[in-house]
Amino acid sequence: MRYIPHTDADVAQMLRVIGAPSVESLFAHIPSTLRLNRPLEIEALDEMTLMAHLGQLGAKSSPSTGATIREGGALSFLGAGLIPHHVPVAVDMLLQRAEWYTSYTPYQPEVAQGTLQAVFEYQTLVAELFGSPVVKGQPAPFVSNASMYDGASATAEAVLMARRVTGRSLAIVCGAVHPQYLGTLRCYLDGMDSVGQASIKTVGFGSDGRVDLQSLGTLLADLGNQVACVLVQSPNYLGVLQDVAAIQALAHKVGALTVVACPEPLAFGLVKSPGSQGADIVAGEGIGLASGPSLGGPGVGLFAARSEHLRQMPGRLVGETVDQDGRRGYVLTLSTREQHIRREKATSNICTNQGLIALAFAIHLCLLGKSGFRRLAEINLAKSEYLKQRLSSLRGFKMAVSGPTFNELAVQVRGRASDAAAKLREQGIFAGVPLDQQDFELPSLPDAEKTLLIATSERHQKADLDRLVTALDEVCP
Amino acid sequence: MTQTKSGLVETRHLLHHEPPIFEQGAAGRSGASLPTLDVPEVSASTLFGDLHRDAEPSLPEVSEVDVTRHFTRLSRWNYAIDIGMYPLGSCTMKYNPKVNERMARLPGFAGLHPAQAEQTLQGALELMYRLEQVLCEISGFARVTLQPAAGAHGELCGLMMIRAYHQSQGRFPRKVLIPDSAHGTNPASVTLNQMECVPLKTSADGLLSAETVRAAVAQHPGDIAGLMVTNPSTLGIFEEHLAEISEIIHQAGGLVYMDGANFNALLGKVRPGATGVDVMHINLHKTFTTPHGGGGPGSGPVGVVEKLIPFLPTPTVEHKDGVYHLNYNRPQSVGRLRSFFGNFGMHVRAYTYIREMGGVGLTQATEMAVLNAVYLRALLHEEFPPVSDKPSMHEYVTSDKKLKKETSVQTLDIAKRLIDYGFHPPTVYFPLVVPGALMIEPTETESKETLDQFASALLAIAKEAHSEPDRVKHAPHQTALRRLDETKAARQPRLRWMPQG
Ligand SMILES: Cc1ncc(COP(=O)(O)O)c(C=O)c1O
């Protein structure tokens, strides 16, 4: 076994030092009633056979690709919480340095400055993207943590944080939030409240796809001092940019925090950051920019909040300090919030996070840089607007909602969306997510069964968009 | 690069003191490679109006060369398994096989979108199904969910199922018994379920005794939700009374949760699901070699016995007539704990590892992991006495008790001095019940020579503690940065880079 270095002679010598007759004797104190008395039934494979086996499994699925890298995969317009972007080769090449991927959490800062500084830079990037602008000479308005599991659990943790900050328990969820984010929130709040009694109220959206501000206002006027936070997703599940500032103004009046979920952070290359729109806590998902889709994981839960709420933040934080010679360095800090010190009173139970994917996210943002990030956002917007215009001109097609969008569109097609998607699948196109698809459904949307959620990005060329439009027009009745 | 007073670049063995990326580059520089737009340009400010972001986020302005060098240079300030032994107790830092990395990057895995139709995901669903099957075989549970993203997420999931199980019977007992040696995530996960911890005192021999559990149960009649126990415990010893303890808990109507962080001690030896444990999480990033990535991602599958199957998170992967499908029709399920299907990339790596090792190989891994820990104990026990007389399993827990009595050197100093000898320190000051704990987990992938060197280093430090205590107390001396001021970091938090001025 190539990962186990022991020779028979090693084992014999080690047993002699220990004073034990056999390896088996090291397990003799385990009560025999608890012991397994047969070999585990799993066959071992050599590397070539192993690779063939995994290769065969891999070949049984069709990867989603953009057209430009279409190699046996399908031309994909799937998004719905994960809009895959082109991740430069340099990102994964750098991640494959063993110093990054085979190191542990930086508990010993003197031998982990690489990870610590990288996390510090990641925290800076996330705060920059989601927070309000830094004013020279003033303290940082927003801080990011070192990552959460994913966008959905980060959003749930953001709501829990808002409950701690306000001492209130109700979360008002503005439509349309990703159904899996909402499901995760319910699951977390079921834990804190009573099963099936999660303290959640939802507010619907109007024909523009944006939250109905009047209903939100009425609900807040009614429930006022019970509300811990108003949760809004932007761009929301229908791809529409929410007016976070207007929502925040209403929430603020009753002393509730505003939590913004952002599954597509690229939007904030062109859209005012949630922080500048008044958000208190921002939770996002970085997988689309950080790594391949990998069936949705591992990704990275982005998490930023106003600095005044720092002590209630979940997760690890890296801070700048100096060593005993006065050199700049970095350490894990403020851990008195965390489970290993505070135990049952901790702000969260999170320990292992998504560090490596956070690093990938940071590397990609550095590569794009100030102008590249903006330009990438512009390209995404332009592709999506082109598609919007082309699809809207098809007979019987229309945008399901009218609000401003970034790179994802909810489109009403002729007939059932799932039928259209199935027919396009046969042509090697993943046309989008039918909004009545299990686990992705949005029942609050009228005519959900006629609606496809279509994501575009820089990965699609004009010809790909045209191909989608033509194919959809052909297969729809 | 940091400039010295003379204006020259300062280096050490060509390791650069690397300033934050925000202090590098030049206005107008970029490392992006973006396609030319082949559709009409649009005006975001017209489309977005008030929502338009006027100033772009202030990201670095650097080339790909700058970025590559920056992150390569930073990486060189990290210790890593591929550099040497990483004996962090409770963390199981074993070698991460290279083939796993290659397999996880196959387009048929890495390129899959979670919203694809089932029939286009058959290979991935089959892999998840097969991984569940092998984990069931190894752990003895009836089913396993792969959804949780890490160990603590698995705890949350397991406790939710325990709660849902009780509530399905019209009960809501609140107390969860937890030994005082448990990891902090255990009590923190209990709180997230609106339940309360009842700490149990570890006996003098280091074990959890049946009497302690019986007494705690008697104090909370009708209110026992369950027990959370780590086995082997965080003292690295097997909970010999667990069968009896499980029976006490079951009789009180509770369920037994096992924290499987230390499962590397039990492969092929004990199947917890077949010995009275009802729920357990498995850390793929410990026992099954998925890399830690400097803090994550992990993966924390949770195994359950038959009666808890209805409560597993949704969806589950099922297999019927040669077709794999996702089952969402699970009315008693706790729901979902995150988006999509868990950290699938870690599932691919763990499955690859398990299939390479096979049942015999995994058993051998456990045997050699235990042999290594017990061997280190034999080499070190005089200077570093074990905290329990019970036999060690996969890790050997000691402390600074003896050295602190004889010298002024303590655990932190020992840890830092080990760095000068070329080793990553063990886990320190955990478990909290052992003052000055040093928790050493070599894992099976370390050779006898490495263990001998490691033991020699620790023994040399013990000598130095007597002869040259200051040298130990000011360690490390060989690192680019010396000990860092953690108090300053916490008192004046600087959690992001800020422009000067
Ligand atoms: C005993 C024990 N329990 C639980 C955990 C938490 O696991 P994770 O970090 O994967 O969330 C750890 C490790 O960090 C541990 O050592």
Short mmCIF file of N, CA and C in Angstrom, two decimals, chain A residues 2-3 6 36 38 41-42 45 53 60-62 64 79 82 92 97-104 108 110-111 114-115 117 121 123-124 128 150 180 187-188 190-193 195 268 270 272 294-295 297 320-324 327-328 339 343-344 349 353-354 356 367 369 374-375 383 425 437-439 462, chain B residues 10 18 21 23 31-32 38 41 50-51 53-54 60 70-71 74-75 78-79 81-82 86 97-98 105 110-113 115-116 119-120 123 126 137 152-153 163 167 182 185 189 191 193-194 269 291-296 328 336 339-340 343 345 351 355-356 359 372 416 445 482-483 485 494-497:
data_model
loop_
_atom_site.label_atom_id
_atom_site.label_comp_id
_atom_site.label_asym_id
_atom_site.label_seq_id
_atom_site.Cartn_x
_atom_site.Cartn_y
_atom_site.Cartn_z
N ARG A 2 0.73 2.01 -1.09
CA ARG A 2 1.73 3.06 -1.33
C ARG A 2 1.67 4.23 -0.35
N TYR A 3 0.55 4.37 0.38
CA TYR A 3 0.48 5.48 1.33
C TYR A 3 0.88 5.07 2.73
N HIS A 6 5.18 1.44 6.28
CA HIS A 6 5.75 0.45 7.20
C HIS A 6 6.19 -0.83 6.52
N LEU A 36 -15.66 -5.81 14.98
CA LEU A 36 -16.09 -6.39 13.70
C LEU A 36 -15.23 -7.61 13.46
N ARG A 38 -15.05 -9.57 10.70
CA ARG A 38 -14.89 -9.98 9.30
C ARG A 38 -14.18 -8.82 8.59
N GLU A 41 -15.91 -5.36 3.26
CA GLU A 41 -16.06 -5.84 1.89
C GLU A 41 -15.98 -4.70 0.88
N ILE A 42 -14.76 -4.27 0.67
CA ILE A 42 -14.51 -3.26 -0.36
C ILE A 42 -13.26 -3.70 -1.10
N LEU A 45 -8.29 -1.22 -5.61
CA LEU A 45 -7.95 -1.07 -7.02
C LEU A 45 -6.58 -0.40 -7.16
N HIS A 53 -12.06 3.23 -13.60
CA HIS A 53 -13.37 3.17 -12.92
C HIS A 53 -13.96 4.57 -12.76
N LYS A 60 -20.42 8.97 -17.59
CA LYS A 60 -21.86 8.72 -17.59
C LYS A 60 -22.69 9.99 -17.40
N SER A 61 -22.03 11.12 -17.22
CA SER A 61 -22.77 12.38 -17.08
C SER A 61 -22.33 13.31 -18.20
N SER A 62 -23.18 14.32 -18.47
CA SER A 62 -22.81 15.32 -19.48
C SER A 62 -22.50 16.63 -18.79
N SER A 64 -21.86 20.55 -18.08
CA SER A 64 -22.37 21.81 -18.59
C SER A 64 -21.19 22.65 -19.02
N GLY A 79 -28.29 28.35 -14.36
CA GLY A 79 -27.77 29.25 -13.34
C GLY A 79 -28.44 28.89 -12.02
N LEU A 82 -26.07 29.34 -9.29
CA LEU A 82 -24.69 29.00 -9.65
C LEU A 82 -24.51 29.32 -11.13
N ASP A 92 -6.53 27.55 -10.82
CA ASP A 92 -6.41 26.16 -10.37
C ASP A 92 -4.96 25.72 -10.28
N ARG A 97 -0.77 24.06 -5.73
CA ARG A 97 0.45 24.06 -4.93
C ARG A 97 0.12 23.40 -3.60
N ALA A 98 0.92 22.42 -3.24
CA ALA A 98 0.64 21.65 -2.03
C ALA A 98 0.60 22.54 -0.78
N GLU A 99 1.38 23.65 -0.83
CA GLU A 99 1.40 24.54 0.34
C GLU A 99 0.02 25.14 0.59
N TRP A 100 -0.80 25.23 -0.44
CA TRP A 100 -2.16 25.73 -0.24
C TRP A 100 -3.10 24.59 0.15
N TYR A 101 -3.13 23.54 -0.69
CA TYR A 101 -4.22 22.59 -0.45
C TYR A 101 -3.91 21.53 0.59
N THR A 102 -2.63 21.30 0.94
CA THR A 102 -2.39 20.30 1.98
C THR A 102 -1.97 20.92 3.32
N SER A 103 -2.34 22.16 3.54
CA SER A 103 -2.08 22.75 4.85
C SER A 103 -3.38 22.77 5.66
N TYR A 104 -3.23 22.89 6.96
CA TYR A 104 -4.42 22.92 7.84
C TYR A 104 -4.80 24.36 8.14
N GLN A 108 -1.07 27.79 13.85
CA GLN A 108 0.28 28.20 14.28
C GLN A 108 0.76 29.28 13.31
N GLU A 110 3.16 31.32 12.86
CA GLU A 110 4.53 31.46 12.37
C GLU A 110 4.80 30.58 11.16
N VAL A 111 4.04 29.48 11.03
CA VAL A 111 4.25 28.60 9.88
C VAL A 111 3.03 28.59 8.95
N GLY A 114 1.27 32.34 4.93
CA GLY A 114 0.74 32.34 3.57
C GLY A 114 -0.78 32.32 3.60
N THR A 115 -1.33 31.33 4.27
CA THR A 115 -2.78 31.22 4.38
C THR A 115 -3.36 32.45 5.07
N GLN A 117 -2.26 35.56 5.37
CA GLN A 117 -2.27 36.78 4.57
C GLN A 117 -3.27 36.66 3.42
N GLU A 121 -6.42 39.09 2.67
CA GLU A 121 -6.68 39.73 1.37
C GLU A 121 -8.08 39.37 0.87
N GLN A 123 -10.64 38.67 2.76
CA GLN A 123 -11.58 39.46 3.57
C GLN A 123 -11.69 40.89 3.04
N THR A 124 -10.56 41.43 2.62
CA THR A 124 -10.56 42.79 2.08
C THR A 124 -11.38 42.86 0.80
N GLU A 128 -14.82 44.87 0.20
CA GLU A 128 -14.81 45.88 -0.86
C GLU A 128 -15.99 45.69 -1.81
N ASP A 150 -21.50 27.82 2.24
CA ASP A 150 -22.03 28.15 0.93
C ASP A 150 -22.98 29.33 1.09
N GLN A 180 -33.79 27.05 -2.49
CA GLN A 180 -32.90 26.26 -1.63
C GLN A 180 -32.31 27.11 -0.50
N CYS A 187 -34.68 25.29 7.67
CA CYS A 187 -34.05 24.20 8.39
C CYS A 187 -33.29 24.74 9.62
N TYR A 188 -32.49 25.79 9.41
CA TYR A 188 -31.72 26.38 10.52
C TYR A 188 -32.67 26.97 11.57
N ASP A 190 -35.81 26.16 12.10
CA ASP A 190 -36.52 25.07 12.77
C ASP A 190 -35.72 24.62 13.98
N GLY A 191 -34.40 24.63 13.83
CA GLY A 191 -33.54 24.26 14.94
C GLY A 191 -33.68 25.22 16.10
N MET A 192 -33.80 26.51 15.79
CA MET A 192 -33.83 27.51 16.85
C MET A 192 -35.24 27.72 17.40
N ASP A 193 -36.23 27.46 16.60
CA ASP A 193 -37.60 27.69 17.04
C ASP A 193 -38.24 26.33 17.29
N VAL A 195 -39.90 22.84 15.38
CA VAL A 195 -39.98 22.24 14.06
C VAL A 195 -41.29 22.65 13.39
N PHE A 268 -22.10 43.06 -8.72
CA PHE A 268 -21.67 44.27 -8.02
C PHE A 268 -20.45 44.93 -8.66
N LEU A 270 -21.21 46.30 -11.41
CA LEU A 270 -21.99 47.37 -12.05
C LEU A 270 -23.11 47.91 -11.18
N LYS A 272 -24.64 49.06 -7.44
CA LYS A 272 -24.26 49.58 -6.12
C LYS A 272 -24.17 48.45 -5.12
N SER A 294 -18.89 21.72 -10.31
CA SER A 294 -18.72 20.55 -9.44
C SER A 294 -20.00 20.15 -8.72
N LEU A 295 -21.08 20.10 -9.46
CA LEU A 295 -22.38 19.73 -8.91
C LEU A 295 -22.79 20.62 -7.73
N GLY A 297 -20.73 22.02 -5.36
CA GLY A 297 -19.88 22.08 -4.18
C GLY A 297 -18.56 21.36 -4.43
N GLU A 320 -4.63 41.69 11.20
CA GLU A 320 -3.24 42.10 11.06
C GLU A 320 -2.66 42.41 12.43
N THR A 321 -1.40 42.08 12.61
CA THR A 321 -0.70 42.41 13.85
C THR A 321 0.79 42.53 13.53
N VAL A 322 1.63 42.46 14.55
CA VAL A 322 3.07 42.46 14.33
C VAL A 322 3.71 41.31 15.10
N ASP A 323 4.88 40.90 14.68
CA ASP A 323 5.59 39.89 15.45
C ASP A 323 6.47 40.59 16.48
N GLN A 324 7.23 39.81 17.24
CA GLN A 324 7.96 40.45 18.35
C GLN A 324 9.09 41.35 17.87
N ARG A 327 7.53 43.23 12.84
CA ARG A 327 7.18 43.03 11.43
C ARG A 327 5.69 42.78 11.28
N ARG A 328 5.14 43.24 10.16
CA ARG A 328 3.73 43.01 9.89
C ARG A 328 3.46 41.53 9.71
N GLN A 339 -16.67 28.65 18.65
CA GLN A 339 -17.03 27.45 19.41
C GLN A 339 -15.90 26.88 20.24
N ARG A 343 -17.89 27.64 23.23
CA ARG A 343 -18.70 26.42 23.26
C ARG A 343 -20.18 26.73 23.05
N GLU A 344 -21.05 26.39 24.02
CA GLU A 344 -22.49 26.53 23.73
C GLU A 344 -22.93 27.98 23.55
N ASN A 349 -21.53 27.32 15.16
CA ASN A 349 -20.77 26.10 15.43
C ASN A 349 -19.70 25.86 14.36
N ASN A 353 -14.07 25.59 7.32
CA ASN A 353 -14.88 26.41 6.41
C ASN A 353 -14.58 26.03 4.97
N GLN A 354 -14.47 27.00 4.05
CA GLN A 354 -14.24 26.65 2.65
C GLN A 354 -12.97 27.35 2.16
N LEU A 356 -10.01 26.93 0.82
CA LEU A 356 -9.32 26.84 -0.47
C LEU A 356 -10.14 27.51 -1.58
N LEU A 367 -6.81 38.71 -10.39
CA LEU A 367 -6.49 38.63 -11.82
C LEU A 367 -7.38 39.58 -12.62
N GLY A 369 -8.98 42.19 -11.46
CA GLY A 369 -8.60 43.54 -11.07
C GLY A 369 -9.74 44.52 -11.27
N ARG A 374 -15.01 44.98 -13.66
CA ARG A 374 -16.05 45.83 -14.22
C ARG A 374 -16.41 45.37 -15.63
N ARG A 375 -15.36 45.14 -16.43
CA ARG A 375 -15.59 44.76 -17.83
C ARG A 375 -16.30 43.41 -17.92
N LYS A 383 -24.51 40.46 -22.89
CA LYS A 383 -24.99 39.18 -23.45
C LYS A 383 -26.44 38.94 -23.02
N ARG A 425 -32.46 19.46 -24.62
CA ARG A 425 -31.45 18.55 -24.07
C ARG A 425 -31.03 17.55 -25.14
N GLN A 437 -39.30 22.84 -11.76
CA GLN A 437 -38.39 21.70 -11.53
C GLN A 437 -38.20 21.49 -10.03
N GLN A 438 -38.29 20.23 -9.62
CA GLN A 438 -38.16 19.90 -8.22
C GLN A 438 -36.92 20.55 -7.61
N ASP A 439 -37.11 21.17 -6.45
CA ASP A 439 -36.01 21.76 -5.71
C ASP A 439 -35.61 23.14 -6.28
N LYS A 462 -22.09 35.04 -29.21
CA LYS A 462 -23.34 35.44 -29.85
C LYS A 462 -23.99 34.25 -30.56
N GLU B 10 14.79 42.81 0.59
CA GLU B 10 15.24 41.93 1.66
C GLU B 10 14.74 40.51 1.42
N GLU B 18 6.42 39.47 1.57
CA GLU B 18 5.50 39.83 0.49
C GLU B 18 4.43 40.78 1.02
N ILE B 21 -1.32 42.37 -1.68
CA ILE B 21 -1.48 42.58 -3.12
C ILE B 21 -1.97 44.01 -3.40
N GLU B 23 -0.87 46.61 -2.20
CA GLU B 23 0.25 47.57 -2.23
C GLU B 23 1.13 47.34 -3.45
N GLY B 31 -4.69 41.71 -15.03
CA GLY B 31 -4.34 40.32 -15.31
C GLY B 31 -5.51 39.58 -15.94
N ALA B 32 -6.45 40.34 -16.52
CA ALA B 32 -7.65 39.71 -17.09
C ALA B 32 -7.45 39.35 -18.54
N ASP B 38 -19.19 40.44 -28.68
CA ASP B 38 -19.72 40.20 -30.02
C ASP B 38 -21.21 40.51 -30.12
N GLU B 41 -22.85 46.76 -27.21
CA GLU B 41 -22.59 47.31 -25.87
C GLU B 41 -23.90 47.85 -25.30
N ASP B 50 -30.52 54.55 -10.56
CA ASP B 50 -29.98 54.77 -9.21
C ASP B 50 -29.15 53.61 -8.68
N LEU B 51 -29.41 52.43 -9.21
CA LEU B 51 -28.71 51.25 -8.69
C LEU B 51 -27.31 51.11 -9.28
N ARG B 53 -23.52 51.32 -10.02
CA ARG B 53 -22.35 51.58 -9.17
C ARG B 53 -21.40 52.49 -9.95
N ASP B 54 -21.21 53.70 -9.45
CA ASP B 54 -20.39 54.65 -10.20
C ASP B 54 -18.92 54.29 -10.15
N PRO B 60 -7.24 45.09 -6.86
CA PRO B 60 -5.84 45.35 -7.22
C PRO B 60 -5.68 45.59 -8.72
N HIS B 70 2.80 36.53 -6.45
CA HIS B 70 2.31 36.86 -5.12
C HIS B 70 1.81 35.61 -4.39
N PHE B 71 0.94 34.85 -5.07
CA PHE B 71 0.36 33.70 -4.38
C PHE B 71 1.34 32.53 -4.30
N LEU B 74 3.53 33.69 -1.29
CA LEU B 74 2.81 33.50 -0.03
C LEU B 74 2.75 32.02 0.34
N SER B 75 2.52 31.18 -0.68
CA SER B 75 2.38 29.75 -0.37
C SER B 75 3.62 29.23 0.34
N ASN B 78 3.85 28.79 4.06
CA ASN B 78 2.99 27.80 4.72
C ASN B 78 3.73 26.49 4.94
N TYR B 79 3.44 25.85 6.06
CA TYR B 79 3.80 24.46 6.23
C TYR B 79 2.69 23.65 5.56
N ILE B 81 1.36 19.25 4.48
CA ILE B 81 1.64 17.80 4.61
C ILE B 81 2.70 17.37 3.62
N ASP B 82 2.66 17.96 2.43
CA ASP B 82 3.64 17.55 1.43
C ASP B 82 5.05 18.03 1.79
N TYR B 86 2.63 16.40 10.10
CA TYR B 86 1.71 17.46 10.53
C TYR B 86 0.86 16.87 11.66
N PRO B 97 -3.74 11.86 -1.32
CA PRO B 97 -3.29 11.25 -2.58
C PRO B 97 -3.50 12.15 -3.79
N LYS B 98 -2.53 12.13 -4.66
CA LYS B 98 -2.56 12.98 -5.86
C LYS B 98 -3.65 12.54 -6.83
N ARG B 105 -11.13 16.49 -10.81
CA ARG B 105 -11.11 17.49 -11.87
C ARG B 105 -11.58 16.95 -13.22
N ALA B 110 -16.29 17.68 -12.36
CA ALA B 110 -16.09 19.11 -12.08
C ALA B 110 -17.00 20.00 -12.92
N GLY B 111 -17.43 19.48 -14.07
CA GLY B 111 -18.20 20.32 -14.99
C GLY B 111 -19.70 20.21 -14.83
N LEU B 112 -20.16 19.46 -13.83
CA LEU B 112 -21.60 19.23 -13.71
C LEU B 112 -22.29 20.38 -12.99
N HIS B 113 -23.42 20.79 -13.55
CA HIS B 113 -24.21 21.83 -12.90
C HIS B 113 -25.32 21.17 -12.07
N ALA B 115 -28.24 21.96 -11.40
CA ALA B 115 -29.63 22.02 -11.88
C ALA B 115 -29.85 21.16 -13.11
N GLN B 116 -28.83 20.41 -13.53
CA GLN B 116 -29.01 19.52 -14.68
C GLN B 116 -30.08 18.47 -14.38
N GLN B 119 -31.16 12.60 -15.65
CA GLN B 119 -30.62 11.65 -16.63
C GLN B 119 -29.27 12.09 -17.18
N THR B 120 -28.90 13.37 -16.98
CA THR B 120 -27.59 13.83 -17.44
C THR B 120 -26.56 13.80 -16.31
N GLY B 123 -23.73 9.47 -13.71
CA GLY B 123 -22.44 9.06 -13.15
C GLY B 123 -22.19 9.67 -11.78
N GLU B 126 -24.46 8.02 -9.31
CA GLU B 126 -23.93 6.68 -9.02
C GLU B 126 -22.74 6.79 -8.05
N GLU B 137 -20.91 0.41 4.76
CA GLU B 137 -20.15 -0.81 5.04
C GLU B 137 -19.08 -0.56 6.12
N ALA B 152 -18.85 19.93 11.81
CA ALA B 152 -19.80 20.68 12.63
C ALA B 152 -21.16 20.75 11.95
N HIS B 153 -21.17 20.83 10.63
CA HIS B 153 -22.42 20.83 9.88
C HIS B 153 -23.11 19.47 10.03
N ARG B 163 -33.76 15.54 17.13
CA ARG B 163 -34.88 16.36 17.55
C ARG B 163 -36.15 16.00 16.79
N GLN B 167 -39.66 14.57 18.21
CA GLN B 167 -40.90 15.31 17.99
C GLN B 167 -41.90 14.49 17.21
N ALA B 182 -15.19 17.12 25.19
CA ALA B 182 -15.67 17.23 23.80
C ALA B 182 -15.15 18.47 23.10
N THR B 185 -17.38 22.35 18.96
CA THR B 185 -18.49 22.32 18.01
C THR B 185 -19.67 21.54 18.57
N SER B 189 -23.30 23.11 18.50
CA SER B 189 -24.34 22.52 17.65
C SER B 189 -25.61 22.25 18.45
N THR B 191 -26.73 24.09 20.92
CA THR B 191 -27.42 25.38 21.06
C THR B 191 -28.22 25.72 19.81
N ASN B 193 -29.84 23.92 18.14
CA ASN B 193 -31.05 23.11 18.12
C ASN B 193 -31.93 23.38 19.32
N GLN B 194 -31.69 24.51 19.95
CA GLN B 194 -32.54 24.91 21.07
C GLN B 194 -32.52 23.87 22.18
N LYS B 269 -12.29 -2.25 12.41
CA LYS B 269 -12.22 -2.79 13.77
C LYS B 269 -13.58 -2.69 14.47
N PRO B 291 -8.24 16.94 1.10
CA PRO B 291 -7.29 17.92 1.65
C PRO B 291 -7.98 19.02 2.46
N HIS B 292 -7.25 19.55 3.44
CA HIS B 292 -7.83 20.58 4.31
C HIS B 292 -7.83 21.97 3.70
N GLY B 293 -6.99 22.19 2.70
CA GLY B 293 -7.05 23.46 1.97
C GLY B 293 -6.81 24.69 2.83
N GLY B 294 -6.03 24.57 3.88
CA GLY B 294 -5.75 25.73 4.73
C GLY B 294 -6.95 26.18 5.53
N GLY B 295 -7.92 25.28 5.75
CA GLY B 295 -9.09 25.63 6.55
C GLY B 295 -10.37 25.02 6.04
N GLY B 296 -10.38 24.53 4.85
CA GLY B 296 -11.55 23.89 4.26
C GLY B 296 -11.36 23.87 2.76
N TYR B 328 -37.17 13.35 -3.45
CA TYR B 328 -37.57 14.54 -2.70
C TYR B 328 -38.83 14.29 -1.87
N ARG B 336 -33.25 20.73 4.11
CA ARG B 336 -31.89 20.81 3.58
C ARG B 336 -31.05 21.80 4.38
N SER B 339 -27.32 24.58 0.00
CA SER B 339 -27.76 24.43 -1.37
C SER B 339 -27.14 23.18 -1.98
N PHE B 340 -27.83 22.67 -3.01
CA PHE B 340 -27.32 21.60 -3.85
C PHE B 340 -27.02 20.31 -3.08
N ASN B 343 -20.56 19.02 -0.60
CA ASN B 343 -19.28 19.31 -1.25
C ASN B 343 -18.87 18.14 -2.14
N GLY B 345 -17.18 17.65 -4.80
CA GLY B 345 -15.78 17.44 -5.17
C GLY B 345 -15.04 16.62 -4.11
N TYR B 351 -14.22 8.91 -2.30
CA TYR B 351 -14.57 7.65 -2.95
C TYR B 351 -13.33 7.06 -3.64
N ARG B 355 -11.76 3.42 -2.64
CA ARG B 355 -11.66 2.35 -3.62
C ARG B 355 -10.20 1.93 -3.87
N GLU B 356 -9.28 2.84 -3.69
CA GLU B 356 -7.88 2.45 -3.83
C GLU B 356 -7.46 1.57 -2.66
N GLY B 359 -11.10 -2.61 1.61
CA GLY B 359 -11.36 -2.92 3.02
C GLY B 359 -10.09 -3.27 3.76
N ASN B 372 1.60 3.79 15.16
CA ASN B 372 2.43 4.99 15.18
C ASN B 372 2.23 5.80 16.45
N LYS B 416 6.23 25.94 19.76
CA LYS B 416 6.97 26.87 18.90
C LYS B 416 8.39 26.37 18.64
N THR B 445 0.43 7.54 7.69
CA THR B 445 1.29 7.81 6.53
C THR B 445 2.70 8.26 6.92
N ARG B 482 8.63 36.04 13.87
CA ARG B 482 8.73 35.47 15.23
C ARG B 482 7.33 35.38 15.80
N ARG B 483 7.22 35.13 17.10
CA ARG B 483 5.88 35.04 17.69
C ARG B 483 5.09 36.30 17.40
N ASP B 485 1.88 39.00 17.89
CA ASP B 485 1.17 39.66 18.99
C ASP B 485 -0.34 39.48 18.82
N ARG B 494 -7.76 44.80 12.96
CA ARG B 494 -7.57 45.27 11.58
C ARG B 494 -7.86 44.07 10.70
N LEU B 495 -9.07 44.04 10.16
CA LEU B 495 -9.55 42.83 9.51
C LEU B 495 -9.60 42.96 8.00
N ARG B 496 -9.14 44.07 7.50
CA ARG B 496 -9.02 44.23 6.05
C ARG B 496 -7.90 45.23 5.80
N TRP B 497 -7.38 45.21 4.60
CA TRP B 497 -6.36 46.17 4.23
C TRP B 497 -7.02 47.53 4.06
#
